[in-house]
PDB file of C-alpha atoms and ligand atoms in Angstrom:
ATOM      1  CA  MET A  30     -37.114 -45.747   8.571  1.00  0.00           C
ATOM      2  CA  SER A  31     -33.869 -47.577   9.235  1.00  0.00           C
ATOM      3  CA  LYS A  32     -33.381 -50.838  11.041  1.00  0.00           C
ATOM      4  CA  GLU A  33     -32.779 -50.748  14.783  1.00  0.00           C
ATOM      5  CA  ARG A  34     -31.401 -53.257  17.270  1.00  0.00           C
ATOM      6  CA  THR A  35     -32.516 -53.772  20.848  1.00  0.00           C
ATOM      7  CA  LEU A  36     -31.200 -55.800  23.769  1.00  0.00           C
ATOM      8  CA  VAL A  37     -33.756 -58.132  25.327  1.00  0.00           C
ATOM      9  CA  LEU A  38     -33.136 -60.075  28.531  1.00  0.00           C
ATOM     10  CA  VAL A  39     -35.303 -62.917  29.766  1.00  0.00           C
ATOM     11  CA  LYS A  40     -34.785 -62.429  33.501  1.00  0.00           C
ATOM     12  CA  PRO A  41     -34.307 -65.271  36.044  1.00  0.00           C
ATOM     13  CA  ASP A  42     -38.058 -65.422  36.789  1.00  0.00           C
ATOM     14  CA  GLY A  43     -38.794 -65.960  33.093  1.00  0.00           C
ATOM     15  CA  VAL A  44     -36.135 -68.650  32.730  1.00  0.00           C
ATOM     16  CA  ARG A  45     -37.222 -70.430  35.960  1.00  0.00           C
ATOM     17  CA  ARG A  46     -40.800 -70.515  34.752  1.00  0.00           C
ATOM     18  CA  GLY A  47     -39.908 -71.892  31.339  1.00  0.00           C
ATOM     19  CA  LEU A  48     -40.963 -68.769  29.436  1.00  0.00           C
ATOM     20  CA  VAL A  49     -37.913 -68.327  27.190  1.00  0.00           C
ATOM     21  CA  GLY A  50     -39.704 -69.855  24.215  1.00  0.00           C
ATOM     22  CA  GLU A  51     -42.843 -67.817  24.868  1.00  0.00           C
ATOM     23  CA  VAL A  52     -40.884 -64.548  24.879  1.00  0.00           C
ATOM     24  CA  ILE A  53     -38.938 -65.423  21.726  1.00  0.00           C
ATOM     25  CA  ALA A  54     -42.134 -66.573  19.992  1.00  0.00           C
ATOM     26  CA  ARG A  55     -43.816 -63.228  20.687  1.00  0.00           C
ATOM     27  CA  ILE A  56     -40.806 -61.326  19.296  1.00  0.00           C
ATOM     28  CA  GLU A  57     -40.781 -63.484  16.160  1.00  0.00           C
ATOM     29  CA  ARG A  58     -44.558 -63.454  15.653  1.00  0.00           C
ATOM     30  CA  LYS A  59     -44.454 -59.656  15.745  1.00  0.00           C
ATOM     31  CA  GLY A  60     -42.037 -59.910  12.824  1.00  0.00           C
ATOM     32  CA  TYR A  61     -38.726 -58.990  14.431  1.00  0.00           C
ATOM     33  CA  GLU A  62     -35.616 -61.009  13.761  1.00  0.00           C
ATOM     34  CA  VAL A  63     -33.558 -62.573  16.545  1.00  0.00           C
ATOM     35  CA  THR A  64     -29.954 -62.141  15.398  1.00  0.00           C
ATOM     36  CA  ALA A  65     -27.979 -63.195  18.487  1.00  0.00           C
ATOM     37  CA  LEU A  66     -28.794 -65.260  21.549  1.00  0.00           C
ATOM     38  CA  ARG A  67     -26.965 -66.478  24.642  1.00  0.00           C
ATOM     39  CA  MET A  68     -27.775 -67.915  28.057  1.00  0.00           C
ATOM     40  CA  LEU A  69     -25.571 -66.827  30.917  1.00  0.00           C
ATOM     41  CA  GLN A  70     -25.293 -66.524  34.652  1.00  0.00           C
ATOM     42  CA  ALA A  71     -24.822 -62.776  35.106  1.00  0.00           C
ATOM     43  CA  ASP A  72     -22.234 -61.632  37.632  1.00  0.00           C
ATOM     44  CA  ARG A  73     -22.321 -58.438  39.648  1.00  0.00           C
ATOM     45  CA  ALA A  74     -19.883 -56.606  37.352  1.00  0.00           C
ATOM     46  CA  ILE A  75     -21.994 -57.056  34.212  1.00  0.00           C
ATOM     47  CA  LEU A  76     -25.176 -56.063  36.071  1.00  0.00           C
ATOM     48  CA  GLU A  77     -23.581 -52.958  37.580  1.00  0.00           C
ATOM     49  CA  ARG A  78     -22.799 -51.829  34.037  1.00  0.00           C
ATOM     50  CA  HIS A  79     -26.217 -52.777  32.699  1.00  0.00           C
ATOM     51  CA  TYR A  80     -28.177 -51.100  35.515  1.00  0.00           C
ATOM     52  CA  ALA A  81     -25.817 -48.135  36.142  1.00  0.00           C
ATOM     53  CA  GLU A  82     -28.727 -45.675  35.769  1.00  0.00           C
ATOM     54  CA  HIS A  83     -30.454 -47.204  38.822  1.00  0.00           C
ATOM     55  CA  GLU A  84     -27.491 -47.080  41.231  1.00  0.00           C
ATOM     56  CA  GLY A  85     -28.532 -45.574  44.569  1.00  0.00           C
ATOM     57  CA  LYS A  86     -32.248 -46.307  44.153  1.00  0.00           C
ATOM     58  CA  PRO A  87     -33.935 -48.350  46.918  1.00  0.00           C
ATOM     59  CA  PHE A  88     -34.553 -51.299  44.602  1.00  0.00           C
ATOM     60  CA  TYR A  89     -30.995 -51.339  43.166  1.00  0.00           C
ATOM     61  CA  GLU A  90     -29.468 -54.003  45.467  1.00  0.00           C
ATOM     62  CA  PRO A  91     -32.568 -56.245  45.335  1.00  0.00           C
ATOM     63  CA  LEU A  92     -32.530 -55.833  41.540  1.00  0.00           C
ATOM     64  CA  LEU A  93     -28.919 -57.017  41.274  1.00  0.00           C
ATOM     65  CA  GLU A  94     -29.574 -59.916  43.702  1.00  0.00           C
ATOM     66  CA  PHE A  95     -32.621 -60.959  41.703  1.00  0.00           C
ATOM     67  CA  MET A  96     -30.767 -60.753  38.381  1.00  0.00           C
ATOM     68  CA  MET A  97     -28.013 -62.979  39.835  1.00  0.00           C
ATOM     69  CA  SER A  98     -30.500 -65.512  41.236  1.00  0.00           C
ATOM     70  CA  GLY A  99     -30.392 -67.772  38.184  1.00  0.00           C
ATOM     71  CA  PRO A 100     -29.523 -67.900  34.505  1.00  0.00           C
ATOM     72  CA  ILE A 101     -30.772 -65.260  32.093  1.00  0.00           C
ATOM     73  CA  VAL A 102     -31.122 -65.232  28.322  1.00  0.00           C
ATOM     74  CA  ALA A 103     -29.771 -62.256  26.375  1.00  0.00           C
ATOM     75  CA  LEU A 104     -30.780 -61.680  22.780  1.00  0.00           C
ATOM     76  CA  ILE A 105     -30.592 -59.050  20.076  1.00  0.00           C
ATOM     77  CA  ALA A 106     -33.799 -58.353  18.153  1.00  0.00           C
ATOM     78  CA  GLU A 107     -33.751 -56.345  14.948  1.00  0.00           C
ATOM     79  CA  GLY A 108     -36.277 -54.474  12.835  1.00  0.00           C
ATOM     80  CA  GLU A 109     -37.675 -51.044  12.096  1.00  0.00           C
ATOM     81  CA  ARG A 110     -38.627 -49.336  15.425  1.00  0.00           C
ATOM     82  CA  VAL A 111     -37.871 -52.531  17.361  1.00  0.00           C
ATOM     83  CA  ILE A 112     -36.826 -50.598  20.483  1.00  0.00           C
ATOM     84  CA  GLU A 113     -40.272 -49.039  20.870  1.00  0.00           C
ATOM     85  CA  GLY A 114     -41.930 -52.177  19.502  1.00  0.00           C
ATOM     86  CA  PHE A 115     -40.418 -54.524  22.045  1.00  0.00           C
ATOM     87  CA  ARG A 116     -41.220 -52.137  24.934  1.00  0.00           C
ATOM     88  CA  SER A 117     -44.800 -52.267  23.669  1.00  0.00           C
ATOM     89  CA  LEU A 118     -44.756 -56.090  23.543  1.00  0.00           C
ATOM     90  CA  ALA A 119     -43.307 -56.155  27.090  1.00  0.00           C
ATOM     91  CA  GLY A 120     -45.846 -53.804  28.663  1.00  0.00           C
ATOM     92  CA  VAL A 121     -45.207 -51.282  31.441  1.00  0.00           C
ATOM     93  CA  THR A 122     -42.773 -51.957  34.288  1.00  0.00           C
ATOM     94  CA  ASP A 123     -45.417 -52.785  36.934  1.00  0.00           C
ATOM     95  CA  PRO A 124     -46.884 -56.167  35.965  1.00  0.00           C
ATOM     96  CA  THR A 125     -49.999 -55.608  38.063  1.00  0.00           C
ATOM     97  CA  VAL A 126     -51.175 -52.928  35.641  1.00  0.00           C
ATOM     98  CA  ALA A 127     -49.360 -53.970  32.464  1.00  0.00           C
ATOM     99  CA  ALA A 128     -51.998 -54.422  29.769  1.00  0.00           C
ATOM    100  CA  PRO A 129     -53.342 -57.897  29.071  1.00  0.00           C
ATOM    101  CA  GLY A 130     -51.816 -59.032  25.782  1.00  0.00           C
ATOM    102  CA  THR A 131     -48.344 -57.906  26.830  1.00  0.00           C
ATOM    103  CA  ILE A 132     -45.616 -60.194  28.180  1.00  0.00           C
ATOM    104  CA  ARG A 133     -45.702 -58.609  31.629  1.00  0.00           C
ATOM    105  CA  GLY A 134     -49.481 -58.210  31.639  1.00  0.00           C
ATOM    106  CA  ASP A 135     -50.122 -61.812  30.659  1.00  0.00           C
ATOM    107  CA  LEU A 136     -47.307 -63.613  32.469  1.00  0.00           C
ATOM    108  CA  ALA A 137     -46.272 -61.669  35.587  1.00  0.00           C
ATOM    109  CA  ARG A 138     -47.792 -60.208  38.731  1.00  0.00           C
ATOM    110  CA  GLN A 139     -46.695 -58.511  41.952  1.00  0.00           C
ATOM    111  CA  GLN A 140     -44.748 -60.783  44.287  1.00  0.00           C
ATOM    112  CA  ALA A 141     -43.739 -60.271  47.927  1.00  0.00           C
ATOM    113  CA  THR A 142     -40.267 -59.084  46.892  1.00  0.00           C
ATOM    114  CA  LYS A 143     -38.415 -55.762  47.185  1.00  0.00           C
ATOM    115  CA  VAL A 144     -37.842 -55.619  43.459  1.00  0.00           C
ATOM    116  CA  VAL A 145     -40.491 -55.940  40.792  1.00  0.00           C
ATOM    117  CA  GLN A 146     -40.085 -59.201  38.873  1.00  0.00           C
ATOM    118  CA  ASN A 147     -41.382 -58.751  35.357  1.00  0.00           C
ATOM    119  CA  ILE A 148     -39.912 -61.440  33.071  1.00  0.00           C
ATOM    120  CA  VAL A 149     -38.109 -59.242  30.543  1.00  0.00           C
ATOM    121  CA  HIS A 150     -35.825 -56.279  29.992  1.00  0.00           C
ATOM    122  CA  GLY A 151     -35.858 -54.202  26.804  1.00  0.00           C
ATOM    123  CA  SER A 152     -33.619 -51.253  25.918  1.00  0.00           C
ATOM    124  CA  ASP A 153     -35.327 -47.851  26.055  1.00  0.00           C
ATOM    125  CA  SER A 154     -33.412 -45.822  23.411  1.00  0.00           C
ATOM    126  CA  VAL A 155     -30.944 -46.223  20.553  1.00  0.00           C
ATOM    127  CA  GLU A 156     -28.134 -45.101  22.860  1.00  0.00           C
ATOM    128  CA  SER A 157     -28.990 -47.577  25.631  1.00  0.00           C
ATOM    129  CA  ALA A 158     -29.543 -50.371  23.089  1.00  0.00           C
ATOM    130  CA  GLU A 159     -26.047 -49.955  21.651  1.00  0.00           C
ATOM    131  CA  ARG A 160     -24.541 -49.625  25.144  1.00  0.00           C
ATOM    132  CA  GLU A 161     -26.374 -52.721  26.460  1.00  0.00           C
ATOM    133  CA  ILE A 162     -25.629 -54.807  23.346  1.00  0.00           C
ATOM    134  CA  SER A 163     -21.927 -54.102  23.831  1.00  0.00           C
ATOM    135  CA  ILE A 164     -22.196 -55.223  27.480  1.00  0.00           C
ATOM    136  CA  PHE A 165     -23.780 -58.584  26.626  1.00  0.00           C
ATOM    137  CA  PHE A 166     -22.373 -59.211  23.132  1.00  0.00           C
ATOM    138  CA  GLY A 167     -19.232 -57.085  23.042  1.00  0.00           C
ATOM    139  CA  GLY A 168     -16.655 -59.630  22.006  1.00  0.00           C
ATOM    140  CA  LYS A 169     -14.610 -61.855  24.351  1.00  0.00           C
TER     141      LYS A 169
HETATM  142  P1  DAT B 226     -38.064 -51.185  32.812  1.00  0.00           P
HETATM  143  O1  DAT B 226     -37.521 -52.582  33.040  1.00  0.00           O
HETATM  144  O2  DAT B 226     -39.526 -51.203  32.503  1.00  0.00           O
HETATM  145  O3  DAT B 226     -37.252 -50.388  31.815  1.00  0.00           O
HETATM  146  P2  DAT B 226     -36.746 -49.621  34.891  1.00  0.00           P
HETATM  147  O4  DAT B 226     -35.575 -49.525  33.961  1.00  0.00           O
HETATM  148  O5  DAT B 226     -37.291 -48.354  35.449  1.00  0.00           O
HETATM  149  O6  DAT B 226     -37.959 -50.420  34.218  1.00  0.00           O
HETATM  150  O7  DAT B 226     -36.347 -50.541  36.157  1.00  0.00           O
HETATM  151  C1  DAT B 226     -35.558 -51.699  35.993  1.00  0.00           C
HETATM  152  C2  DAT B 226     -36.227 -52.819  36.763  1.00  0.00           C
HETATM  153  O8  DAT B 226     -36.201 -52.532  38.168  1.00  0.00           O
HETATM  154  C3  DAT B 226     -37.702 -53.015  36.442  1.00  0.00           C
HETATM  155  O9  DAT B 226     -37.895 -53.852  35.336  1.00  0.00           O
HETATM  156  C4  DAT B 226     -38.246 -53.588  37.703  1.00  0.00           C
HETATM  157  C5  DAT B 226     -37.420 -52.938  38.790  1.00  0.00           C
HETATM  158  N1  DAT B 226     -38.070 -51.732  39.339  1.00  0.00           N
HETATM  159  C6  DAT B 226     -38.228 -50.542  38.720  1.00  0.00           C
HETATM  160  N2  DAT B 226     -38.835 -49.640  39.519  1.00  0.00           N
HETATM  161  C7  DAT B 226     -39.062 -50.286  40.693  1.00  0.00           C
HETATM  162  C8  DAT B 226     -39.657 -49.904  41.941  1.00  0.00           C
HETATM  163  N3  DAT B 226     -40.135 -48.669  42.139  1.00  0.00           N
HETATM  164  N4  DAT B 226     -39.738 -50.831  42.920  1.00  0.00           N
HETATM  165  C9  DAT B 226     -39.254 -52.079  42.745  1.00  0.00           C
HETATM  166  N5  DAT B 226     -38.668 -52.494  41.612  1.00  0.00           N
HETATM  167  C10 DAT B 226     -38.571 -51.621  40.585  1.00  0.00           C
HETATM  168 MG1   MG B 227     -35.236 -49.760  31.959  1.00  0.00          MG
END
């Protein structure tokens, strides 16, 4: 089993609520290694690339607005099966039903917003991980 990399984002709701440390602690306690880290204010161009798969969906514009609403933290986590492992730590997309014990299940809930706010993003495949890592850590 070879090492994988995944792209994790702490979204603006997580940063606003002071949960950056909590998210990183859960990644590290699970045994993954954080190998790169940056805080940034995402602009529309970077988010259009990151969320290209969701273009045209009803929550797409609210998603971009939300992701631009404050700083985010981007990090690379590494380890065997980390892509699947971080998705498991994060819990399912809908925080109302995300399992207790997960980041979304423990720390988020439904809000009166058009887009679901759920603290974190994690890549969903090797291909998207490499694509997303190059968006947030690709030189410059
Ligand atoms: P995930 O972040 O679990 O990979 P996704 O890629 O399907 O989920 O969607 C990206 C984000 O968009 C998700 O974290 C929250 C929001 N979202 C997804 N589906 C939604 C929906 N039906 N209504 C509102 N927001 C949604
Ligand atoms: Mg996704």
